[in-house]
Every structure is written in C-alpha cells, then in structure tokens.
Coordinates of C-alpha atoms in Angstrom, one line a residue:
M1 CA -35.0 -76.4 -53.4
S2 CA -32.6 -76.0 -50.5
E3 CA -33.3 -76.7 -46.9
S4 CA -33.8 -74.0 -44.2
N5 CA -33.4 -74.6 -40.5
E6 CA -35.6 -73.4 -37.7
Q7 CA -34.1 -69.9 -37.7
G8 CA -34.9 -69.5 -41.4
Y9 CA -31.4 -69.2 -42.8
N10 CA -30.4 -71.5 -45.7
A11 CA -28.2 -74.3 -44.4
N12 CA -27.7 -75.9 -47.8
P13 CA -27.5 -73.3 -50.5
T14 CA -27.9 -74.3 -54.2
D15 CA -26.9 -72.6 -57.4
D16 CA -30.4 -71.2 -57.6
D17 CA -29.9 -69.3 -54.4
A18 CA -28.5 -65.8 -54.3
S19 CA -25.8 -67.0 -51.8
T20 CA -22.4 -65.5 -51.5
A21 CA -19.0 -66.7 -50.6
S22 CA -19.8 -65.5 -47.0
E23 CA -22.6 -68.1 -46.6
P24 CA -20.5 -70.4 -44.3
H25 CA -19.6 -67.4 -42.1
R26 CA -23.3 -66.4 -41.9
I27 CA -24.1 -69.8 -40.6
E28 CA -21.3 -69.4 -38.0
Y29 CA -22.7 -66.0 -37.1
F30 CA -26.1 -67.7 -36.3
D31 CA -24.4 -70.4 -34.3
L32 CA -23.1 -67.8 -31.8
T33 CA -25.2 -66.4 -29.0
A34 CA -26.2 -62.7 -29.1
F35 CA -23.8 -62.1 -26.3
Q36 CA -20.9 -63.7 -28.2
R37 CA -21.8 -61.6 -31.3
D38 CA -21.7 -58.5 -29.1
I39 CA -18.2 -59.6 -27.8
L40 CA -17.0 -59.8 -31.4
A41 CA -18.4 -56.3 -32.1
A42 CA -16.9 -54.9 -28.9
I43 CA -13.5 -56.2 -29.9
A44 CA -13.8 -54.9 -33.4
A45 CA -15.0 -51.4 -32.2
H46 CA -12.0 -51.0 -29.9
E47 CA -8.9 -49.3 -31.1
G48 CA -5.9 -51.5 -30.5
V49 CA -6.1 -54.8 -28.5
P50 CA -8.7 -54.6 -25.8
Y51 CA -8.4 -56.4 -22.5
G52 CA -11.3 -58.1 -20.8
L53 CA -12.3 -55.2 -18.7
A54 CA -12.4 -52.9 -21.7
I55 CA -14.7 -55.4 -23.6
K56 CA -16.9 -55.6 -20.4
R57 CA -17.2 -51.8 -20.2
R58 CA -18.2 -51.4 -23.8
I59 CA -20.8 -54.1 -23.6
E60 CA -22.2 -52.7 -20.4
A61 CA -22.6 -49.4 -22.1
W62 CA -24.6 -51.0 -24.9
Y63 CA -26.7 -53.1 -22.5
V64 CA -27.0 -50.4 -19.8
A65 CA -26.5 -53.3 -17.4
E66 CA -23.7 -54.9 -15.5
I67 CA -21.9 -57.9 -17.1
N68 CA -20.4 -60.2 -14.5
H69 CA -17.0 -61.9 -15.0
G70 CA -18.7 -65.3 -14.8
R71 CA -20.5 -64.5 -18.0
L72 CA -17.8 -62.6 -19.9
Y73 CA -14.7 -64.8 -19.5
P74 CA -16.2 -68.2 -20.3
N75 CA -17.6 -66.7 -23.5
L76 CA -14.3 -65.1 -24.4
D77 CA -12.6 -68.6 -23.8
E78 CA -15.2 -70.2 -26.0
L79 CA -14.6 -67.7 -28.8
V80 CA -10.9 -68.4 -28.5
E81 CA -11.6 -72.2 -28.8
Q82 CA -13.7 -71.6 -31.9
G83 CA -10.9 -69.6 -33.5
L84 CA -12.8 -66.4 -33.7
I85 CA -10.6 -64.4 -31.4
R86 CA -7.0 -64.6 -30.3
K87 CA -5.9 -64.3 -26.7
S88 CA -2.6 -62.8 -25.8
E89 CA -0.9 -61.9 -22.5
I90 CA -0.5 -58.1 -22.0
D91 CA 1.0 -58.6 -18.5
K92 CA 0.9 -61.3 -15.8
R93 CA -2.7 -60.4 -14.8
T94 CA -4.1 -59.1 -18.1
N95 CA -5.0 -60.7 -21.4
G96 CA -5.7 -58.9 -24.6
Y97 CA -8.2 -60.1 -27.2
E98 CA -8.3 -59.5 -30.9
L99 CA -10.4 -60.8 -33.8
T100 CA -8.8 -63.5 -36.0
E101 CA -9.4 -63.3 -39.7
R102 CA -12.1 -65.8 -39.4
G103 CA -13.7 -63.9 -36.6
A104 CA -13.7 -60.7 -38.7
D105 CA -15.2 -62.6 -41.6
V106 CA -18.0 -64.0 -39.3
L107 CA -18.7 -60.5 -37.9
T108 CA -18.7 -59.0 -41.4
A109 CA -21.1 -61.7 -42.7
G110 CA -23.5 -60.9 -39.9
A111 CA -23.3 -57.1 -40.6
D112 CA -23.9 -57.8 -44.3
L113 CA -26.9 -59.9 -43.4
L114 CA -28.4 -57.1 -41.2
D115 CA -27.8 -54.6 -44.0
E116 CA -29.6 -56.9 -46.5
V117 CA -32.7 -57.2 -44.3
R118 CA -33.0 -53.5 -43.5
P119 CA -36.4 -52.3 -44.7
Q120 CA -35.9 -50.2 -47.9
P121 CA -37.9 -47.0 -48.7
R122 CA -39.8 -46.9 -52.0
H123 CA -37.3 -44.4 -53.4
A124 CA -33.8 -43.7 -52.4
T125 CA -34.8 -40.1 -51.4
E126 CA -38.0 -41.1 -49.6
R127 CA -38.4 -42.3 -46.0
P128 CA -41.5 -44.2 -45.0
T129 CA -43.9 -42.4 -42.8
K130 CA -44.5 -43.6 -39.2
D131 CA -47.8 -45.4 -40.3
E132 CA -46.7 -46.6 -43.7
P133 CA -46.0 -50.3 -44.0
V134 CA -42.5 -51.3 -45.2
A135 CA -42.0 -54.5 -47.2
P136 CA -39.4 -56.7 -45.7
A137 CA -36.2 -57.4 -47.6
Q138 CA -36.0 -60.9 -49.1
F139 CA -33.4 -63.5 -47.9
G140 CA -31.3 -65.3 -50.4
G141 CA -33.2 -64.6 -53.6
G142 CA -36.8 -65.4 -52.7
V143 CA -39.2 -67.5 -50.7

C-alpha cells in the first residue's frame, strides 16, 4: 500500500495505483498555493505574453477583489524560481510572463485531477437532481 500525505494525494505511487505519468506534476500542483495556481491559469488564459498588470486584472476579475502588487510580484518571482514561468523584458518598465513547459504540465495535471474528481451522473444523458446525492469520484484507483 502506498503512503498518502495530509492532503490525501498519493506521495509514493505503486504499480497497484492507477497513477499516470503526470503524478509528479500533480504533486507539484498541490505544492503551490491557490493564488499561485491562479497565476498559472491567468497566464495560460491570456493570448500572447501577458505582463504583470494583465495577470493582476484577470485574477481580480476572478476574485472580484483587488490584488495588490505586494502579493502578485513576489508570487510571480517565486514561480520563476521554481521554473514554472519564464520572465522576459517587454520594455524597460514592463516584464512579460509565460508558462514554461513544466509550468504547463503542472497546470494540465491539476486540470486533469479536477476533471477526475468531478461528480459523475448515473448515465451520460442524466443530470442529478438538486436533492439527489452524487457519489464522489475515486482518487488513484480506490481507497
């Protein structure tokens, strides 16, 4: 049996687990803060290479709250240090940010995980009613 950490994801998959090649990226996904995950998603959602203010505006639209520079830029710098995004100079005052291949893999692994745990209706054409319980999806091949 493999070990699970406090968050419930499998830190040491075995051959018995239904793990995929993206398992290391899933672990990296969980190592990020929710805000850092949102930064990756904001960069991925932007057409072209977004600059800091464009990332800030997109996240503010999602959060319906103001994001201050003291929160955004240290997190961008940390994601650069982790090799998940690349920083480039657009002009003397503006930096652009784009996902690295590793950053895209981590974001994709997170999206795949969310897709796996989405509650499934009984039949492909049926949707559960408001009061009907929905069985949760299973992680990694069972409990």
